[in-house]
PDB file of C-alpha atoms in Angstrom:
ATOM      1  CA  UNK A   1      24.581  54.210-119.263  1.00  0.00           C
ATOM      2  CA  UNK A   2      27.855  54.834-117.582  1.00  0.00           C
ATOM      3  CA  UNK A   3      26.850  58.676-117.011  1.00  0.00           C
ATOM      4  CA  UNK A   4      23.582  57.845-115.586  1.00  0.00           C
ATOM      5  CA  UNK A   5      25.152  55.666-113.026  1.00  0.00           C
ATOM      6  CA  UNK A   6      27.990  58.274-112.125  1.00  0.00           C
ATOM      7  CA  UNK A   7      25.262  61.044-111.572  1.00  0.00           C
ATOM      8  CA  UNK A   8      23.032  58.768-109.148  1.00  0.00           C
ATOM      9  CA  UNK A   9      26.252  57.318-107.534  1.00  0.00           C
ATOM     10  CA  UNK A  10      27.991  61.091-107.152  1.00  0.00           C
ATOM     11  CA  UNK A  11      24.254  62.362-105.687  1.00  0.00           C
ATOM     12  CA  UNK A  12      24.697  59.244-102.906  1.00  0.00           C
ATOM     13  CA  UNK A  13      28.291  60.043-102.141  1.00  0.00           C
ATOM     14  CA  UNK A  14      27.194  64.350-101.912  1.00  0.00           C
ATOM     15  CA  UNK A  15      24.010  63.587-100.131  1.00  0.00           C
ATOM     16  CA  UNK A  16      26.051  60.646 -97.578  1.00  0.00           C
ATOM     17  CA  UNK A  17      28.498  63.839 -97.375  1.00  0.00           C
ATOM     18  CA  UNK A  18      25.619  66.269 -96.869  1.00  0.00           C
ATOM     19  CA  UNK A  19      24.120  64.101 -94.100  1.00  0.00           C
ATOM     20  CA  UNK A  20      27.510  63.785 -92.141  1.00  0.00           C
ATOM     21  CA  UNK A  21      28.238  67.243 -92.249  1.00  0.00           C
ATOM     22  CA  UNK A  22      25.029  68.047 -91.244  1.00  0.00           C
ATOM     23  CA  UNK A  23      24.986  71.025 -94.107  1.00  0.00           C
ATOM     24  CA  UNK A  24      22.788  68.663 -97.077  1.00  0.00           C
ATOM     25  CA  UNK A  25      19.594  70.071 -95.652  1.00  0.00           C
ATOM     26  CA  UNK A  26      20.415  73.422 -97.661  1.00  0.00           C
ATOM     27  CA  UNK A  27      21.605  71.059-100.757  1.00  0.00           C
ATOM     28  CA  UNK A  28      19.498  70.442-103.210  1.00  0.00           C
ATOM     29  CA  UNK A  29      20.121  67.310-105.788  1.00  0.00           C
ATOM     30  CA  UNK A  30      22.285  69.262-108.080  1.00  0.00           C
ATOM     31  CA  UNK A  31      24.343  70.358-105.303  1.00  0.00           C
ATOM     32  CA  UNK A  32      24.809  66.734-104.250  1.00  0.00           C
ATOM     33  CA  UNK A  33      25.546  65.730-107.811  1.00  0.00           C
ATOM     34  CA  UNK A  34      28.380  68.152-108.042  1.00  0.00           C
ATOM     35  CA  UNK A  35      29.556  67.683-104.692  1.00  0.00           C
ATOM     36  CA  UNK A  36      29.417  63.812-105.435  1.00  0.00           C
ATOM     37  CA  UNK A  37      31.335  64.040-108.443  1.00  0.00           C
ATOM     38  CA  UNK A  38      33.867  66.792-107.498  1.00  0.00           C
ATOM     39  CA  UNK A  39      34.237  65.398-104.056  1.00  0.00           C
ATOM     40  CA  UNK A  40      35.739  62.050-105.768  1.00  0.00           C
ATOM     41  CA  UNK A  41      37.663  63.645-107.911  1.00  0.00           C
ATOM     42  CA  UNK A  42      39.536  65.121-104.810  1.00  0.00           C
ATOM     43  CA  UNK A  43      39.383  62.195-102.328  1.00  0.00           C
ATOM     44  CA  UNK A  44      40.757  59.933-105.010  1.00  0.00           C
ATOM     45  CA  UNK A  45      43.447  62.946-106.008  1.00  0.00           C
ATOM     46  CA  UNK A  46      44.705  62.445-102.284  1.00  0.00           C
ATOM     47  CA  UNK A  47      43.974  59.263-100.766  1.00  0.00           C
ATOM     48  CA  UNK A  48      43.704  57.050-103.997  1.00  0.00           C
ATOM     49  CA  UNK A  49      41.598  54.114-105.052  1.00  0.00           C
ATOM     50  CA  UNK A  50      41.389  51.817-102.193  1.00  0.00           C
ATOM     51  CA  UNK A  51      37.746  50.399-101.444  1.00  0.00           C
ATOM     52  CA  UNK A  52      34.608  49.160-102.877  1.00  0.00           C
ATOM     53  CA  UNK A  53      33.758  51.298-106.436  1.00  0.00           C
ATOM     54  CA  UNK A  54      31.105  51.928-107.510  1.00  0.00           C
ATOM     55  CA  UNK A  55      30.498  53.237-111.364  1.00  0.00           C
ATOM     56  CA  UNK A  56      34.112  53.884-111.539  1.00  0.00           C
ATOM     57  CA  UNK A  57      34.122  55.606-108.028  1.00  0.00           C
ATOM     58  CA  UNK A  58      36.044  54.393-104.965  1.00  0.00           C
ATOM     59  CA  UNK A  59      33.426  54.957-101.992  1.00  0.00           C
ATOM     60  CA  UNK A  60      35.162  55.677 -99.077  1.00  0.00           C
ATOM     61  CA  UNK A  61      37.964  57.843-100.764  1.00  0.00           C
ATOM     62  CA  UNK A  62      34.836  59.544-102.705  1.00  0.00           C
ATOM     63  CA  UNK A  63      32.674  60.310 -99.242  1.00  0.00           C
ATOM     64  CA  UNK A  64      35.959  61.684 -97.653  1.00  0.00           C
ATOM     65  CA  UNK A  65      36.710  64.177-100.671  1.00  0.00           C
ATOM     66  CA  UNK A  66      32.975  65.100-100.849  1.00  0.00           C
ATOM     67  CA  UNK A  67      32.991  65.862 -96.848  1.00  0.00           C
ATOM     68  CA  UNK A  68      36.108  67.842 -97.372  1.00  0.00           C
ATOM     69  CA  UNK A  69      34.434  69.807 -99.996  1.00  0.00           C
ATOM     70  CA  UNK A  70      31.072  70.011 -98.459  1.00  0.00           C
ATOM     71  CA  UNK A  71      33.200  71.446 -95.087  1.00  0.00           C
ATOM     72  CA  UNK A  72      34.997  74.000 -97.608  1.00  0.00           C
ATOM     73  CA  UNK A  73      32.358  75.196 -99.332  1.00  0.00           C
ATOM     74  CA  UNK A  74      30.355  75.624 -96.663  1.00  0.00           C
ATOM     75  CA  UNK A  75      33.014  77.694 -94.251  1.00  0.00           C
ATOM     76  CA  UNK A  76      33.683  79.795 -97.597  1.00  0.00           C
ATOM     77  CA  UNK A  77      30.080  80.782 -98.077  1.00  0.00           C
ATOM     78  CA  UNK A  78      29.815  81.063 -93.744  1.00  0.00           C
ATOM     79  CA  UNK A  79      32.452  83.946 -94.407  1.00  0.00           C
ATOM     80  CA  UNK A  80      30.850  85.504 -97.231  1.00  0.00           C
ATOM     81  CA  UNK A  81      27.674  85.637 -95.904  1.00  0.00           C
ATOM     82  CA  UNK A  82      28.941  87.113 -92.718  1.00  0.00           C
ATOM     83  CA  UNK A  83      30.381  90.378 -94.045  1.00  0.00           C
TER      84      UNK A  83
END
């Protein structure tokens, strides 16, 4: 049950992430899923585990990652796509 809850909580952070960024329109669930998950990985990596958690996932830390990730990914593929 923990799994199920850290997919649907990881798809809220990447799609929160998504909708700040104004890039989760090209997202699909999947991509907000990995987003979500990788995106806490990193924002807890650098800023910890301060905040409300949620399956196991500090929120704010989480949302902050997944931005930075979403922002990353996004100017990578922006490059790529250009040339």
């Amino acid at each position: 049950m923990g799994l199920i809850w850290s997919l649907i909580v990881g798809a809220i952070i990447g799609a929160i992430a998504g909708a700040i960024t104004n890039r989760g329109a090209a997202m699909g669930w999947i991509a907000n899923i990995v987003a979500g998950l990788i995106g806490a990985w990193i924002g807890q990596g650098l800023l910890g585990t301060w905040g409300p958690s949620l399956a196991g996932m500090a929120l704010i830390p989480s949302i902050i990652g997944a931005i930075i990730l979403v922002l990353i990914v996004s100017l990578v593929v922006g490059q790529t796509s250009k040339k």
